C-alpha positions as a Python dict, from the first residue, in 0.01 Angstrom:
ca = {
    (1, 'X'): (0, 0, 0),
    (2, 'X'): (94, 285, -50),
    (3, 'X'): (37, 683, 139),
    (4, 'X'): (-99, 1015, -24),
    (5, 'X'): (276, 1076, -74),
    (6, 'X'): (318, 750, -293),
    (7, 'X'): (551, 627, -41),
    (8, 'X'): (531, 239, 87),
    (9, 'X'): (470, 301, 460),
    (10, 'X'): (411, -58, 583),
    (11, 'X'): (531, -312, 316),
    (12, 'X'): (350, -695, 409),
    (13, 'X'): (405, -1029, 283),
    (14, 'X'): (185, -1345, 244),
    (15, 'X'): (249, -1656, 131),
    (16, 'X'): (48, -1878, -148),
    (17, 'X'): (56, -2214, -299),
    (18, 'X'): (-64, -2074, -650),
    (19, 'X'): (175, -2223, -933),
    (20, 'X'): (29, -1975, -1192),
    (21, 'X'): (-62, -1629, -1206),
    (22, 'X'): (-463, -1693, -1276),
    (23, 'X'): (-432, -1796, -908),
    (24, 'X'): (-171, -1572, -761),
    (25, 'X'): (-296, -1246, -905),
    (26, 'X'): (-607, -1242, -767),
    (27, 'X'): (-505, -1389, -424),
    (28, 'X'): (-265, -1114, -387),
    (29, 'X'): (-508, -812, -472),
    (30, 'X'): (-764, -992, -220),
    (31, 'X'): (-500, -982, 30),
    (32, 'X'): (-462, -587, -46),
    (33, 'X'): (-813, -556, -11),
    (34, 'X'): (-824, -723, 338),
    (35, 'X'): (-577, -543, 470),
    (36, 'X'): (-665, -194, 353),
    (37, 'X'): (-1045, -272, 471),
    (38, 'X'): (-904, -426, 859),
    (39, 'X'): (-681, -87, 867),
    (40, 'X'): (-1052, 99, 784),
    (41, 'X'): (-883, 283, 486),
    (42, 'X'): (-1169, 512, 338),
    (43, 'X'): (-1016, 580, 28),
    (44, 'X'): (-785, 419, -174),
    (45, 'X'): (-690, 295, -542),
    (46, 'X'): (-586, -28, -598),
    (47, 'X'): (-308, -58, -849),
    (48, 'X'): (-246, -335, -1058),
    (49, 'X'): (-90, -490, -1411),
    (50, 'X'): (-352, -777, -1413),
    (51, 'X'): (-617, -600, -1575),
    (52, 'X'): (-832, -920, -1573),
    (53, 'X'): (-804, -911, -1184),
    (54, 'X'): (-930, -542, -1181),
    (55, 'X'): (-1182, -580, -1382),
    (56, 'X'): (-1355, -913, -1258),
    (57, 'X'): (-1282, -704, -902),
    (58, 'X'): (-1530, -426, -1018),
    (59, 'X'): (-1818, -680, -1128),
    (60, 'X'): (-1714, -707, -1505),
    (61, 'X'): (-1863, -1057, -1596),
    (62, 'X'): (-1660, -1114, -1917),
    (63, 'X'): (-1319, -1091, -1678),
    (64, 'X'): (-1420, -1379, -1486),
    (65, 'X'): (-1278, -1728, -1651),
    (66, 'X'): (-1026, -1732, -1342),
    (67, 'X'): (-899, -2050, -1151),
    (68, 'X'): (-861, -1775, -886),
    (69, 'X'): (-1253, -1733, -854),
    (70, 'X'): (-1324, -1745, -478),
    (71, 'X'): (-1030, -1457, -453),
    (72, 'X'): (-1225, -1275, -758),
    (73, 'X'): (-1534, -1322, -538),
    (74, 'X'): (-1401, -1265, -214),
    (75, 'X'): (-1244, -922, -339),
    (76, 'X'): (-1552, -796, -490),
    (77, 'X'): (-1720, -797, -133),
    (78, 'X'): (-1502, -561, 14),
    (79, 'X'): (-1565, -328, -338),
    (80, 'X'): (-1927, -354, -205),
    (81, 'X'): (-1876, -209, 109),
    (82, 'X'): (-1625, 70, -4),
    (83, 'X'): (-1789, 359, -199),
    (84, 'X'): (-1406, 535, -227),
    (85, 'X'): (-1281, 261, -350),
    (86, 'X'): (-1117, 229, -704),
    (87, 'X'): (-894, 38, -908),
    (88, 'X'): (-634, 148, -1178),
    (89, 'X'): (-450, -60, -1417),
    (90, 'X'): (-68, 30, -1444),
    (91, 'X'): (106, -135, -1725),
    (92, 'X'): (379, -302, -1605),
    (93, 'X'): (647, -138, -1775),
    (94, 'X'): (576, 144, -1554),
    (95, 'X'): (518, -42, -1186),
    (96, 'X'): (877, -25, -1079),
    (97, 'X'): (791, -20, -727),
    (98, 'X'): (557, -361, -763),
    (99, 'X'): (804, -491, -904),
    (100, 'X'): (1043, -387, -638),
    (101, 'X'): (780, -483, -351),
    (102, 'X'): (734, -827, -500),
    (103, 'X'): (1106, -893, -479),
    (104, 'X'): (1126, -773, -145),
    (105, 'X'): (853, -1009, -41),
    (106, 'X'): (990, -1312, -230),
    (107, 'X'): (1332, -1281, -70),
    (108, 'X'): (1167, -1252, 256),
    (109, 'X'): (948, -1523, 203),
    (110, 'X'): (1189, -1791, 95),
}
């Protein structure tokens, strides 16, 4: 997650036994989800290079031929409840500090 400033305050970590991104994707945006709704974050975008995963997250049926379903599901609960909540696709090209985050997390991780 990341502050009004677009620094990385509180970096976090969790572990999956998804093999594939179909299932990892949308585990890992649920997990944002959860923790941005147990911190009772009112506003916030959620960024992402899966555009699949954003848009099955905001209800779009023709994004939803996902092995990651009950994440796609899940996620789209806490959408429900949020009002101020958005998401925004960032190509990947440009997500340097996803892709730095991810590393940080893997090495941590393993």
């Amino acid at each position: 997650m990341r502050d009004h400033n677009g620094q990385i305050p509180r970096p976090c970590a969790s572990c999956t036994q998804a093999s594939e991104s179909f299932s990892a994707e949308p585990f890992a945006a649920t997990q944002a989800l959860k923790k941005a709704d147990t911190r009772n974050i009112k506003m916030m975008i959620l960024e992402g290079d899966a555009i699949n995963v954003l848009r099955a997250l905001r209800g779009n049926r023709n994004a939803e031929d996902w092995r990651g379903r009950a994440f796609i599901e899940e996620g789209q609960t806490f959408f429900s409840r949020r009002i101020f909540w958005k998401v925004a696709y960032v190509h990947r090209s440009g997500n340097h500090d996803s892709h730095n985050l991810t590393k940080w997390a893997y090495q941590s991780i393993m």
